[in-house]
Coordinates of C-alpha atoms in Angstrom, one line a residue:
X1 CA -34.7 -25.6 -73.3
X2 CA -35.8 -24.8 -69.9
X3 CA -34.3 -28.6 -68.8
X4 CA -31.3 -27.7 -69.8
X5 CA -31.1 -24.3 -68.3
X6 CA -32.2 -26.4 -65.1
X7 CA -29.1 -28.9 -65.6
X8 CA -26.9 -25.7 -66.0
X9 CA -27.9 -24.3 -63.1
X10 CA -27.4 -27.3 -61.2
X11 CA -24.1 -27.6 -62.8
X12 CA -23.3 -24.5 -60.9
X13 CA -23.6 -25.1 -57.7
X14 CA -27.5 -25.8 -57.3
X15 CA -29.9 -23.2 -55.0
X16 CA -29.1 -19.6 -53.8
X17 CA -29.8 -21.6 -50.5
X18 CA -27.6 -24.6 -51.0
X19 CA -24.5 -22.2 -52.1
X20 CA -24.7 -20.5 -48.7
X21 CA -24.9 -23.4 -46.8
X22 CA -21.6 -24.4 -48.6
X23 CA -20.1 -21.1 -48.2
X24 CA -20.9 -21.2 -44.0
X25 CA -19.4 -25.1 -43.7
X26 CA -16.6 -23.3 -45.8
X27 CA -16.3 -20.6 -43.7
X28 CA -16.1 -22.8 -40.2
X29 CA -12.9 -24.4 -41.4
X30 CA -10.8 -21.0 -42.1
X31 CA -8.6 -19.2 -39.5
X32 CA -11.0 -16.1 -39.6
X33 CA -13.8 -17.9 -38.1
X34 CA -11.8 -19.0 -35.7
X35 CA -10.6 -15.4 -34.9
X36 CA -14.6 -14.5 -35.1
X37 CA -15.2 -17.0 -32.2
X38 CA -12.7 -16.1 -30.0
X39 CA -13.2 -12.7 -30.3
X40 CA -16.7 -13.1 -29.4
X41 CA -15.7 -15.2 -26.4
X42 CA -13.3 -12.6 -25.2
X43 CA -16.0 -10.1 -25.7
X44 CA -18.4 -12.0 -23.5
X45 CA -15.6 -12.6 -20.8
X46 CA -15.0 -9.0 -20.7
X47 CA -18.4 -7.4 -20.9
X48 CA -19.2 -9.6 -17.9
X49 CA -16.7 -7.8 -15.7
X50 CA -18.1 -4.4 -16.1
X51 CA -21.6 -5.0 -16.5
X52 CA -22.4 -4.4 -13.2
X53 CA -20.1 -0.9 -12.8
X54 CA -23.2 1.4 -13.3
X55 CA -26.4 0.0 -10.6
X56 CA -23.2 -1.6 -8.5
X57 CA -23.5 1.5 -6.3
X58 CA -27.2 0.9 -6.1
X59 CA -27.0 -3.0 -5.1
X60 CA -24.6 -2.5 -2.5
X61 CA -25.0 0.5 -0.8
X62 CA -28.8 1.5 -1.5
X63 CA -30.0 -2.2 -1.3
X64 CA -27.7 -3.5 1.0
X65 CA -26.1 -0.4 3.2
X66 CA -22.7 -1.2 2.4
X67 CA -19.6 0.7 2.2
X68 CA -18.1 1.8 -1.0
X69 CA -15.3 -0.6 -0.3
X70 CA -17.9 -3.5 -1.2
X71 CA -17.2 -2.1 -4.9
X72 CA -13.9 -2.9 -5.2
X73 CA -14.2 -6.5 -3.5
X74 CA -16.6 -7.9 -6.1
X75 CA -14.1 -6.4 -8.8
X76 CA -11.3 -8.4 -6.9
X77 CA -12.8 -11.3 -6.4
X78 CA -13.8 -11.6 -10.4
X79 CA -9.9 -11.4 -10.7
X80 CA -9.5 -13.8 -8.2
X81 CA -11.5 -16.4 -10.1
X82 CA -9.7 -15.8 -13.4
X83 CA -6.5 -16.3 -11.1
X84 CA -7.4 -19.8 -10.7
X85 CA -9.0 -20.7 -13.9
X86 CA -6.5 -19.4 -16.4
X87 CA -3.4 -21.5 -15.5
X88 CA -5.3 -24.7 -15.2
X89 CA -7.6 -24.6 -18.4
X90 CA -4.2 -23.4 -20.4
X91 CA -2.3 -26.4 -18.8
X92 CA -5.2 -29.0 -20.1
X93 CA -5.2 -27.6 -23.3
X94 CA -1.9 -27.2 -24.3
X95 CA -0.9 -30.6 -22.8
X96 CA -3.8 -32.4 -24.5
X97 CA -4.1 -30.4 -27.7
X98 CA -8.0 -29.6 -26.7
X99 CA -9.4 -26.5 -27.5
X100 CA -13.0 -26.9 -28.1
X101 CA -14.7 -28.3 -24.6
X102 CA -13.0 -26.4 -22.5
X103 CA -14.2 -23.4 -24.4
X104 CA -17.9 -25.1 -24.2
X105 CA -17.7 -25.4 -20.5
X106 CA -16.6 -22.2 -19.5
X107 CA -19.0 -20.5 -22.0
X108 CA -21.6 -22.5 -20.3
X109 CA -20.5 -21.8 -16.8
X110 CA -20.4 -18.0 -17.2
X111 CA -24.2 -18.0 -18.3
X112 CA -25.1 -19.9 -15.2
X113 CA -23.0 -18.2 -13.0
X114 CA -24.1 -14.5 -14.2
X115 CA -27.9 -15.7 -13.7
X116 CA -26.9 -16.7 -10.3
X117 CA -25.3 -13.2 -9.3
X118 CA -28.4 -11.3 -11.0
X119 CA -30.6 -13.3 -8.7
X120 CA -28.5 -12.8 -5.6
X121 CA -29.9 -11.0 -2.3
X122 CA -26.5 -11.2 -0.6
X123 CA -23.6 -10.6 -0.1
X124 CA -21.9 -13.5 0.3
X125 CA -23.6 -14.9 -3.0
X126 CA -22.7 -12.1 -4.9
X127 CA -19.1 -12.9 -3.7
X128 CA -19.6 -16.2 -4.9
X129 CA -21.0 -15.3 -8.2
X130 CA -18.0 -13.2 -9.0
X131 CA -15.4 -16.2 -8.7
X132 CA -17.6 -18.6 -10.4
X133 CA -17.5 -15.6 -13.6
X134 CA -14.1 -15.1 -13.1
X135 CA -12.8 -18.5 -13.1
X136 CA -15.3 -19.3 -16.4
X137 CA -13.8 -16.3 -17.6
X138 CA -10.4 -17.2 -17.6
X139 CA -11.2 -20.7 -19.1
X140 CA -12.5 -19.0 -21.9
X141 CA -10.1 -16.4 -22.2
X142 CA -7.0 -18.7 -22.2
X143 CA -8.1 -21.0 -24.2
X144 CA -9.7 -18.5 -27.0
X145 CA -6.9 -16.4 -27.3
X146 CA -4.6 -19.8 -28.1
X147 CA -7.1 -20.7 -30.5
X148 CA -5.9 -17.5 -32.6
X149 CA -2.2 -18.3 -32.4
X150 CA -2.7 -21.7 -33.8
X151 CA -3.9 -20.1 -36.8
X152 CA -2.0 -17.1 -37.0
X153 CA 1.3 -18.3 -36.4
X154 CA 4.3 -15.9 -36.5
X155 CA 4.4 -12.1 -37.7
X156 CA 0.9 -12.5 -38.6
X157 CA -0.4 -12.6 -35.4
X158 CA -0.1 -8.5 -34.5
X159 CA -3.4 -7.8 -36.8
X160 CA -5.2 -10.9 -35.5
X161 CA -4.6 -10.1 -32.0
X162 CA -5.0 -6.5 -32.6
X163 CA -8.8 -7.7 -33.7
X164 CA -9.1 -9.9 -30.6
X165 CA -8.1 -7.0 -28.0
X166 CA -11.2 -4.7 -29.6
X167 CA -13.8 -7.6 -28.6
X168 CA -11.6 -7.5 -25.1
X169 CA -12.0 -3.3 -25.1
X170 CA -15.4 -3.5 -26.0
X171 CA -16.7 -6.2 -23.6
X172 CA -14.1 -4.4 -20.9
X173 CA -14.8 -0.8 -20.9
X174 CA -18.5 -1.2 -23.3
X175 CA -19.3 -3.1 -20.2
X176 CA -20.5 -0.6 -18.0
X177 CA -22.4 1.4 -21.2
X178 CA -24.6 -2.0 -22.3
X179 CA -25.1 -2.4 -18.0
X180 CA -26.5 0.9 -17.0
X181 CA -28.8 0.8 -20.2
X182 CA -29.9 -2.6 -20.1
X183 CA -30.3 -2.3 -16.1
X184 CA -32.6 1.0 -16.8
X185 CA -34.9 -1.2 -18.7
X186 CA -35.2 -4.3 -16.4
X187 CA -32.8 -4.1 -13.9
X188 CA -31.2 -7.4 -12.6
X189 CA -33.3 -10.0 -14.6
X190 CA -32.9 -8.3 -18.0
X191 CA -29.1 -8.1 -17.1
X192 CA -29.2 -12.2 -16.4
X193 CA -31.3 -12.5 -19.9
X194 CA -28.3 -10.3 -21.8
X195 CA -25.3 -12.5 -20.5
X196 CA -27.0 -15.9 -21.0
X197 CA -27.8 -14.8 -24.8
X198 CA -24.6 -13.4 -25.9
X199 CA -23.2 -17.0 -24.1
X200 CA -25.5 -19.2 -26.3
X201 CA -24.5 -17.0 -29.7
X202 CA -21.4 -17.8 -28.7
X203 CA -21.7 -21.2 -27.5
X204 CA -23.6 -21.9 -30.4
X205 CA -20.5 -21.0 -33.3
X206 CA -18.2 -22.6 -30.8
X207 CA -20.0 -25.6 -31.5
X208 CA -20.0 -25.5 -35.0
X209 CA -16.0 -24.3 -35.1
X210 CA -13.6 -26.8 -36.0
X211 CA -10.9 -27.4 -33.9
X212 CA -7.6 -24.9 -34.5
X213 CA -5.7 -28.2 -35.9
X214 CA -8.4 -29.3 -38.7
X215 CA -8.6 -25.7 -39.5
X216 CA -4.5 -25.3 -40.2
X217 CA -5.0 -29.2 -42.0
X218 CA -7.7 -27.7 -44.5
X219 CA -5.8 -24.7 -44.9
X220 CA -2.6 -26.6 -45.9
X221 CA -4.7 -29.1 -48.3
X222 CA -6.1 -26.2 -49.9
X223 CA -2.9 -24.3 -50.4
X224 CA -1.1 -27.8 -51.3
X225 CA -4.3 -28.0 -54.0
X226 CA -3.4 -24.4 -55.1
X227 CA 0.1 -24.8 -56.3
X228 CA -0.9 -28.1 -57.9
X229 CA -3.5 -25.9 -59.7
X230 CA -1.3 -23.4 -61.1
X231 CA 1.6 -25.9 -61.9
X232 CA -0.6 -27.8 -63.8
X233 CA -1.4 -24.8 -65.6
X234 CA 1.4 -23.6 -66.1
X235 CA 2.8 -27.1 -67.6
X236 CA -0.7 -27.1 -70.2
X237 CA 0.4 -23.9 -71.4
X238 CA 4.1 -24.5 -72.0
X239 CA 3.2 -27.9 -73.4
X240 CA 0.6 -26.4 -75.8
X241 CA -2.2 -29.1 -75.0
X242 CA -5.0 -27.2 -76.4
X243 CA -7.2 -29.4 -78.7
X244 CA -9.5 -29.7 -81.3
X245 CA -12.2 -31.4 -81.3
X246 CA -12.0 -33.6 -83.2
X247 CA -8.8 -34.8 -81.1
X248 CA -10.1 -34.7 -77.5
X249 CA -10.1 -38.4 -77.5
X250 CA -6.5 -38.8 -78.6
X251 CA -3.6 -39.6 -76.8
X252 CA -2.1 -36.1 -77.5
X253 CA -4.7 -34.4 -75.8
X254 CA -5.9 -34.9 -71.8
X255 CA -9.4 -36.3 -70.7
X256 CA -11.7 -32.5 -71.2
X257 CA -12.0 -30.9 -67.9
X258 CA -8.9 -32.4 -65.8
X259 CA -5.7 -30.3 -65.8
X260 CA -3.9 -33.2 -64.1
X261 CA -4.4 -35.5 -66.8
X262 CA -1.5 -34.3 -68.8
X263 CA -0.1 -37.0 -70.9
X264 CA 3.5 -38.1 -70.1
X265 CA 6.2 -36.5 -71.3
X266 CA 7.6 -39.3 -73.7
X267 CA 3.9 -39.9 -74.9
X268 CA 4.1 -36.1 -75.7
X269 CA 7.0 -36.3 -77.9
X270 CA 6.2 -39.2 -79.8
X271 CA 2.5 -38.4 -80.7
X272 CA 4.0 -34.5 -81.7
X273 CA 6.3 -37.1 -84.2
X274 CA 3.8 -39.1 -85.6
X275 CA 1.9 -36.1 -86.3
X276 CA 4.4 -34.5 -88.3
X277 CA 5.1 -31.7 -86.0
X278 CA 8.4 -30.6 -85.1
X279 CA 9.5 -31.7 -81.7
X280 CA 12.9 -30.2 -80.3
X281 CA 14.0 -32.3 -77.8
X282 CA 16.5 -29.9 -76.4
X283 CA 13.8 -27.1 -76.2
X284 CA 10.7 -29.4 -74.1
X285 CA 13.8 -30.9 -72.3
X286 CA 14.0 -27.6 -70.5
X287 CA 10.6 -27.2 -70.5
X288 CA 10.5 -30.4 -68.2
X289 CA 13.8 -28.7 -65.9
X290 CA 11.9 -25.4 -65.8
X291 CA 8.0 -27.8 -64.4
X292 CA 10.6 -29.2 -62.1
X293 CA 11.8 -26.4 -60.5
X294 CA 8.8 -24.3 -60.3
X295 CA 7.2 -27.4 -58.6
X296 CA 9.7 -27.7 -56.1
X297 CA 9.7 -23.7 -55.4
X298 CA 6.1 -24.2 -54.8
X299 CA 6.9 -27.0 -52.2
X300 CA 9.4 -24.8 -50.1
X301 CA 8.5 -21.3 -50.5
X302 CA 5.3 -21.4 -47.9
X303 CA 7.4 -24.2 -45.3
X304 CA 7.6 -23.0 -41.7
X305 CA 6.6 -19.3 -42.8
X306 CA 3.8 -17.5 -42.7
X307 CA 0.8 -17.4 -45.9
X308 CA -1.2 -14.6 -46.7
X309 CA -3.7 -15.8 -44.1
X310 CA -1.2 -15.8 -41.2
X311 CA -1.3 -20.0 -41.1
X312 CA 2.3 -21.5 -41.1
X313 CA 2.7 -24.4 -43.8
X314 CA 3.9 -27.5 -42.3
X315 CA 7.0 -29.6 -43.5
X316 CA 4.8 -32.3 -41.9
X317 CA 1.6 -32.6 -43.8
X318 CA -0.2 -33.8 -40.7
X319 CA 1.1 -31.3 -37.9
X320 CA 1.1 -27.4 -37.5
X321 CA 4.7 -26.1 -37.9
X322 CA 4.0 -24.9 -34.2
X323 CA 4.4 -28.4 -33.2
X324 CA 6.7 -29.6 -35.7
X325 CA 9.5 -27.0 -34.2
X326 CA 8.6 -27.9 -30.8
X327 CA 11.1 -30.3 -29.1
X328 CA 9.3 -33.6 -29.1
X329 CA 11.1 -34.3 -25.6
X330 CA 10.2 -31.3 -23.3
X331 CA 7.2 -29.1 -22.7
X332 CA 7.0 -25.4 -22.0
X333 CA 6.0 -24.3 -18.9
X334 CA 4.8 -21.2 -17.5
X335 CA 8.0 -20.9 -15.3
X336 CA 10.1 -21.1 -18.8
X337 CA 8.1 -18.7 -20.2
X338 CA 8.5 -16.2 -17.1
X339 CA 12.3 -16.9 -17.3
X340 CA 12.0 -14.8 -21.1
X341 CA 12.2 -11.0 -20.6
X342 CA 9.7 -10.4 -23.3
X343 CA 7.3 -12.2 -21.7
X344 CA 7.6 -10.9 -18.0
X345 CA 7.4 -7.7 -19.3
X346 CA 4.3 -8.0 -20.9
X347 CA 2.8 -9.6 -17.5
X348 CA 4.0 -6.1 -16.1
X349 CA 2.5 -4.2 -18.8
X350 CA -0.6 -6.2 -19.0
X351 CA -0.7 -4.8 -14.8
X352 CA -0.6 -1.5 -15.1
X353 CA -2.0 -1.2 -18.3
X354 CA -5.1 -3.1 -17.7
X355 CA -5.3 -2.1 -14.5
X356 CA -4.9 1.7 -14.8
X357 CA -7.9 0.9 -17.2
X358 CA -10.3 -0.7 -14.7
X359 CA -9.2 1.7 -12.3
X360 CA -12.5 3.8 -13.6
X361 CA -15.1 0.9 -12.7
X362 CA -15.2 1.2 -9.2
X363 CA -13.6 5.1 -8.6
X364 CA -16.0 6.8 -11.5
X365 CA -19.5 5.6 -11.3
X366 CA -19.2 6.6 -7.3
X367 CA -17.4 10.6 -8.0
X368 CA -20.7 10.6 -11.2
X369 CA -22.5 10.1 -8.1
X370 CA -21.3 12.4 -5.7
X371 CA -20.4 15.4 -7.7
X372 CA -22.9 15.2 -10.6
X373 CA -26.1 13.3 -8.9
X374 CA -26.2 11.1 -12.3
X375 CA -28.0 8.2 -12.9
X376 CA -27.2 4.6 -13.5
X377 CA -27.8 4.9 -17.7
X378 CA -26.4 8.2 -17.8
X379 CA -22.9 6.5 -16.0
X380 CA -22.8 4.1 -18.4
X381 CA -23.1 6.9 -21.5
X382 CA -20.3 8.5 -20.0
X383 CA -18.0 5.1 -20.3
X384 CA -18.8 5.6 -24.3
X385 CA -16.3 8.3 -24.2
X386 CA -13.3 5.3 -22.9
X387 CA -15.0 2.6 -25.0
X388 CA -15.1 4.2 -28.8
X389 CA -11.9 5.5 -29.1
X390 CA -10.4 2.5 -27.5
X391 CA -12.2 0.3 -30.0
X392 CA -11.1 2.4 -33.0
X393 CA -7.6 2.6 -32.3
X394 CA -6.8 -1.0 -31.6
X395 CA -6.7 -2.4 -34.8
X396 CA -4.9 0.5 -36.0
X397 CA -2.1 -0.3 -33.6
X398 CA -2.1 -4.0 -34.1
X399 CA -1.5 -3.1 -38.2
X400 CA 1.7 -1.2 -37.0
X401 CA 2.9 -3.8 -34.9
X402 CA 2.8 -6.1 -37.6
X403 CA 4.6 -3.5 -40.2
X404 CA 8.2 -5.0 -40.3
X405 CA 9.1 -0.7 -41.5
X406 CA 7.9 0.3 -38.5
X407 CA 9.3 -1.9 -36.3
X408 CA 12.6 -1.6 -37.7
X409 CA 12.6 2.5 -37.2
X410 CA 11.7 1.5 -33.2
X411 CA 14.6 -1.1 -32.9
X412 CA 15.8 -1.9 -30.4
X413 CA 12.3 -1.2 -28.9
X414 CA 9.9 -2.0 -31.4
X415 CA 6.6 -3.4 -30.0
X416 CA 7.6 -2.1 -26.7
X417 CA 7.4 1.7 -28.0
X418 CA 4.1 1.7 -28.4
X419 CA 3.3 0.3 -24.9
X420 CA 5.9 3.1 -23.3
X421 CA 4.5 6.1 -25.2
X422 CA 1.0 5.1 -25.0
X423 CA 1.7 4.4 -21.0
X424 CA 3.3 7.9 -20.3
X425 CA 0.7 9.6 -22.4
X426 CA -2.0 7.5 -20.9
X427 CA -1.0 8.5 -17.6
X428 CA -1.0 12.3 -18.6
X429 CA -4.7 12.1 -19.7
X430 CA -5.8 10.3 -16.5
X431 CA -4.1 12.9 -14.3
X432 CA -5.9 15.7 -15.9
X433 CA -9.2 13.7 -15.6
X434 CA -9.1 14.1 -12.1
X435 CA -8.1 17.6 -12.8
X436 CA -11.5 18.1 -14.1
X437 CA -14.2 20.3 -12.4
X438 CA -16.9 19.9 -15.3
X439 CA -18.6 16.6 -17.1
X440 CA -17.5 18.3 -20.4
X441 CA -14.2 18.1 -19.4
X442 CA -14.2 15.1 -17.8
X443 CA -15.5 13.1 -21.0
X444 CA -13.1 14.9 -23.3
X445 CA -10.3 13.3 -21.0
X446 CA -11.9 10.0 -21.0
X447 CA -11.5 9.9 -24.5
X448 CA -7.7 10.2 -24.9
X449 CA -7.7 8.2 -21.8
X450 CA -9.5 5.5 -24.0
X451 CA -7.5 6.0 -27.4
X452 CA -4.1 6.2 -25.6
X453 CA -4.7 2.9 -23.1
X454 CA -5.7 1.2 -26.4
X455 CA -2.6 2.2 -28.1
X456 CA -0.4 1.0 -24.9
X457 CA -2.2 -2.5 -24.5
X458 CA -2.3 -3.8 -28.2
X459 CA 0.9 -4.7 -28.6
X460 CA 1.0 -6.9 -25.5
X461 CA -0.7 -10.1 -27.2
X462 CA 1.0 -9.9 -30.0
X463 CA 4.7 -9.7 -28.3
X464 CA 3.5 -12.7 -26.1
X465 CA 2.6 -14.6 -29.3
X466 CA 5.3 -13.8 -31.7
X467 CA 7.8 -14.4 -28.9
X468 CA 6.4 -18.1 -28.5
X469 CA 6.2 -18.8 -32.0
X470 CA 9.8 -18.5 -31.9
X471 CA 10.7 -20.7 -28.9
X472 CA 8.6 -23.3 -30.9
X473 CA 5.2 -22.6 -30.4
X474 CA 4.1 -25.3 -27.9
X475 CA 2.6 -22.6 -25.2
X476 CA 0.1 -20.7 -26.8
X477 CA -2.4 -20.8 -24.5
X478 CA 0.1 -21.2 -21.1
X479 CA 1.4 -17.8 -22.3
X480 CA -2.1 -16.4 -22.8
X481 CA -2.7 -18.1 -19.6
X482 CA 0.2 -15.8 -17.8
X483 CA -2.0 -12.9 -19.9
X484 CA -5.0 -13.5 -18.0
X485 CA -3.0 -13.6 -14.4
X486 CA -1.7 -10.5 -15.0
X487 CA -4.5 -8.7 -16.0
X488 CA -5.9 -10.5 -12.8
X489 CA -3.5 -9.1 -10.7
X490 CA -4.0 -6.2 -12.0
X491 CA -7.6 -5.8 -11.2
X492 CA -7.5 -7.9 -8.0
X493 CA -5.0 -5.1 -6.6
X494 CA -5.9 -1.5 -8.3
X495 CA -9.5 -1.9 -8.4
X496 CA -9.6 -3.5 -4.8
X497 CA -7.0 -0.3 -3.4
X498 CA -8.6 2.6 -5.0
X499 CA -11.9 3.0 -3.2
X500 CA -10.5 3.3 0.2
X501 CA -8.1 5.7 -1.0
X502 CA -10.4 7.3 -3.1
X503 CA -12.7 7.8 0.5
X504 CA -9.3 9.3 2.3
X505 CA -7.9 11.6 -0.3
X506 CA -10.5 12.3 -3.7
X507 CA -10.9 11.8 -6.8
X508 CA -7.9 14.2 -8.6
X509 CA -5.0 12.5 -5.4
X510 CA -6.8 8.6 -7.0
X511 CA -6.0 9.3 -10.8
X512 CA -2.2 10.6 -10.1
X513 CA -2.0 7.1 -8.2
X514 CA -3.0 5.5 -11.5
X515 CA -1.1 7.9 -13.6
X516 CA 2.3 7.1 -11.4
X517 CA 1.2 3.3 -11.5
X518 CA 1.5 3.6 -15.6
X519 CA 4.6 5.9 -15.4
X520 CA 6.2 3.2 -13.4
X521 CA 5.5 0.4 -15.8
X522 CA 6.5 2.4 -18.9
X523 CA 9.9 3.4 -16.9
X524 CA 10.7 -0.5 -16.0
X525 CA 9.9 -1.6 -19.9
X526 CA 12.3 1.1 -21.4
X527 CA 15.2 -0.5 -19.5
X528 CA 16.3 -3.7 -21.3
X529 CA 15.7 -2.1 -24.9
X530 CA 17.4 1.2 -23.8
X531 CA 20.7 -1.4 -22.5
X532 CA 20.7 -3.3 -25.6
X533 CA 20.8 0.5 -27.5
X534 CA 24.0 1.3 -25.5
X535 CA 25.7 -1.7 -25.7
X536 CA 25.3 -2.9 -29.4
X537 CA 24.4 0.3 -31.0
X538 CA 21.3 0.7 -33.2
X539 CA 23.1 -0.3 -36.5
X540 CA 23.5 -4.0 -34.8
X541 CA 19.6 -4.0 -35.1
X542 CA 19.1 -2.8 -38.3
X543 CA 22.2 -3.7 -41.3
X544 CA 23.5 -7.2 -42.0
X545 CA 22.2 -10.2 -39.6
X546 CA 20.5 -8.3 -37.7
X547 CA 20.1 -8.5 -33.7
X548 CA 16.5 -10.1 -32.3
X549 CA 14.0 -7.5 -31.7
X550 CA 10.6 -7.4 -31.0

């Protein structure tokens, strides 16, 4: 008894142990480990950046006697190094279809270049340090976020990229929380230990990751193995195959176990004859017309659309529909992409959102300083107040912007609403954070600061990547590429701008320069969608054949 309850067991699947094993080689071939590991590169990008907001002030101008101007340098020159490292890791992997080593070397070279800052006694290397992270950064970045658009290809990508921006928000603005805590309790070297761990975690999954390409192959087989499941199915039961057992070895009944082992149809017929049963012809003649049809619906419904999982089944069985629609004779370039309106304006966006964001880094730790006498950890717990909401609200956001309802009621703007109203609102909050004369207040600002910015910046990956899914698809990483310039831009210019005028005319005069920054940006998006409304009328977005939107 107990040898066959072993056998069973086996039977099953095997050990507790052997089943997860199974489960985890399972797992490395689906879209949503993909979307883990890219997250969790963007993450460590990110948190990189504002690690060293809260003992900044304490490096450069306690332990070095330099102005406050340093501050925003080392933020520029991080930008700078994404500049450079974006455009080119994008090209290589877009032109060569390579995903996985480029990710492996920046990952490794942001470890080793974030030990080499931590252990730097001047200025100069610190300068150095911070373009090394930045250009690893925007290896990393580029190349992660194209990762998640070859596996969530079309509409699908709002939620996936919605996921993607919290790791970015928590790594950008959670930065400065994880650095002031972590510096408390070991200062530089525990910060150097911090970044090279979360690299290896990472480094470690990218390793085991299968490439974007194998992971849209198995997830094709599998749903190609899913409709011959149910078809076969669905033809045992309208055949009426069951059997007795006497008859399992019959020619009217399929070999026990397979559901693809369904006799012919002639075979069928004749044995239901020699048995004696009745056998309309007419009747298992539409039987066959109805398999027919169901099979081929099975073959087209899923071709060049979206599944449930956000992967696009291929007409090709051994290419992504990305590539498939892309014209076999021309690449994209970033220059074609720029040409698109969509895209430029999300490069603008990605400015003054991002930016007006980082604007705190180098501005806020030195007025926590000057007004409030606080401490290195106690800066970073007031950056909680920017980080939590932000986190909290971005997939929310990227669910709407995947909600065809919503969009609709938005057309013409759709996507681009939520980056205007969260932009003007955005800049409200900031301008009253400058307005503050308490730290109660001041937090209580951050925090719609925080939710609001996150509600402005969602949308801007998933534009970028719905928009090149339909020119074709061939760019993902290029067009995440122009992502990371602008957000370099971004915080090459603000960050490096504010602390000298921060020195000439204060804290409250700094945050209405960001806030008028944001009011800017939000004014130049409206003007496209808000021509299109004029001209065409909302109706030509909405009824019969309906206008492009996004």
């Amino acid at each position: 008894m107990s040898a066959n309850s072993n056998l069973g067991a086996d039977d099953y699947g095997g050990s507790k142990f052997s089943r997860i094993i199974r489960k985890c080689n399972n797992f490395r071939s689906t879209p949503a480990a993909v979307l883990l590991v890219s997250t969790m590169a963007v993450f460590a990008d990110t948190v990189v950046y504002g690690l060293i907001v809260p003992f900044l002030p304490a490096i450069l101008q306690d332990k070095l006697g330099m102005s406050s101007s340093a501050n925003g340098i080392l933020f520029g020159c991080f930008g700078i190094g994404v500049l450079v490292g974006a455009p080119v890791s994008a090209y290589i992997s877009d032109r060569w279809k390579i995903r996985k080593w480029p990710m492996i070397i920046g990952l490794v070279g942001l470890g080793a270049t974030s030990v080499f800052f931590a252990f730097a006694d001047a200025f100069w290397e610190l300068v150095v340090a911070r373009l090394a992270q930045g250009i690893s950064s925007g290896i990393t970045w580029a190349v992660g976020l194209g990762m998640i658009a070859d596996v969530y290809a079309g509409e699908a990508i709002g939620k996936a990229m919605g996921i993607a921006f919290s790791g970015f928000t928590l790594g950008y603005l959670g930065g400065p929380v994880l650095g002031g805590v972590i510096y408390n309790a070991g200062g530089t070297h525990a910060i150097a230990i911090f970044v090279g761990a979360i690299t290896a975690v990472d480094l470690a999954f990218r390793l085991v990751l299968k490439e974007p390409k194998d992971v849209l192959s198995a997830a094709a087989s599998k749903s190609a193995s899913m409709a011959d499941l149910e078809l076969a199915q669905q033809e045992k039961q309208l055949l009426g195959t069951s059997c007795s057992p006497s008859a399992r070895n019959s020619v009217d009944c399929p070999a026990q176990g397979s559901l693809n082992a369904v006799a012919p149809l002639p075979t069928l017929i004749a044995s239901a004859a020699v048995a004696g049963k009745s056998a309309d012809i007419i009747s298992v003649s539409s039987i066959a017309q109805s398999l027919g049809e169901k099979a081929a619906s099975i073959e087209e419904q899923d071709v060049g659309k979206p599944s449930a999982t956000g992967v696009v089944i291929s007409a090709d069985e051994d290419k992504p529909a990305a590539q498939v629609s892309a014209p076999a004779d021309k690449r994209t370039t970033m220059l074609d992409l720029l040409k698109e309106w969509p895209i430029l304006a999300c490069c603008l966006a990605t400015i003054t959102v991002t930016g007006a964001s980082g604007s705190f880094e180098p501005t806020l730790p030195i007025h926590l300083v000057e007004k409030y006498n606080t401490k290195p950890d106690l800066i970073g717990v007031v950056f909680i107040a920017i980080v939590v909401p932000s986190v909290v609200i971005g997939p929310l956001a990227g669910k709407f912007t995947d909600d065809e309802r919503v969009l609709s009621r938005l057309a013409p703007y759709g996507r681009f609403a939520f980056i205007i109203v969260g932009s003007l609102a955005a800049a409200v909050a900031i301008a009253c954070t400058g307005a503050t004369h308490n730290m109660a207040g001041l937090v209580v600002n951050l925090v719609f600061v925080g939710a609001l910015s996150g509600f402005a910046a969602v949308p801007i990956m998933s534009i970028m990547g719905v928009h090149v899914h339909r020119m074709g698809g061939d760019a993902y990483a290029k067009v995440y590429a122009l992502f990371n310039i602008a957000y370099s831009v971004g915080v090459i210019i603000i960050p490096t701008v504010l602390p000298p005028i921060m020195n000439a005319v204060g804290f409250a005069a700094t945050m209405g320069v960001v806030a008028s920054i944001l009011v800017f940006g939000a004014i130049v998006l409206a003007i496209v969608p808000t021509c299109q409304l004029r001209k065409y009328g909302r109706q030509a977005f909405i009824g019969e054949n309906p206008r492009v939107f996004l």
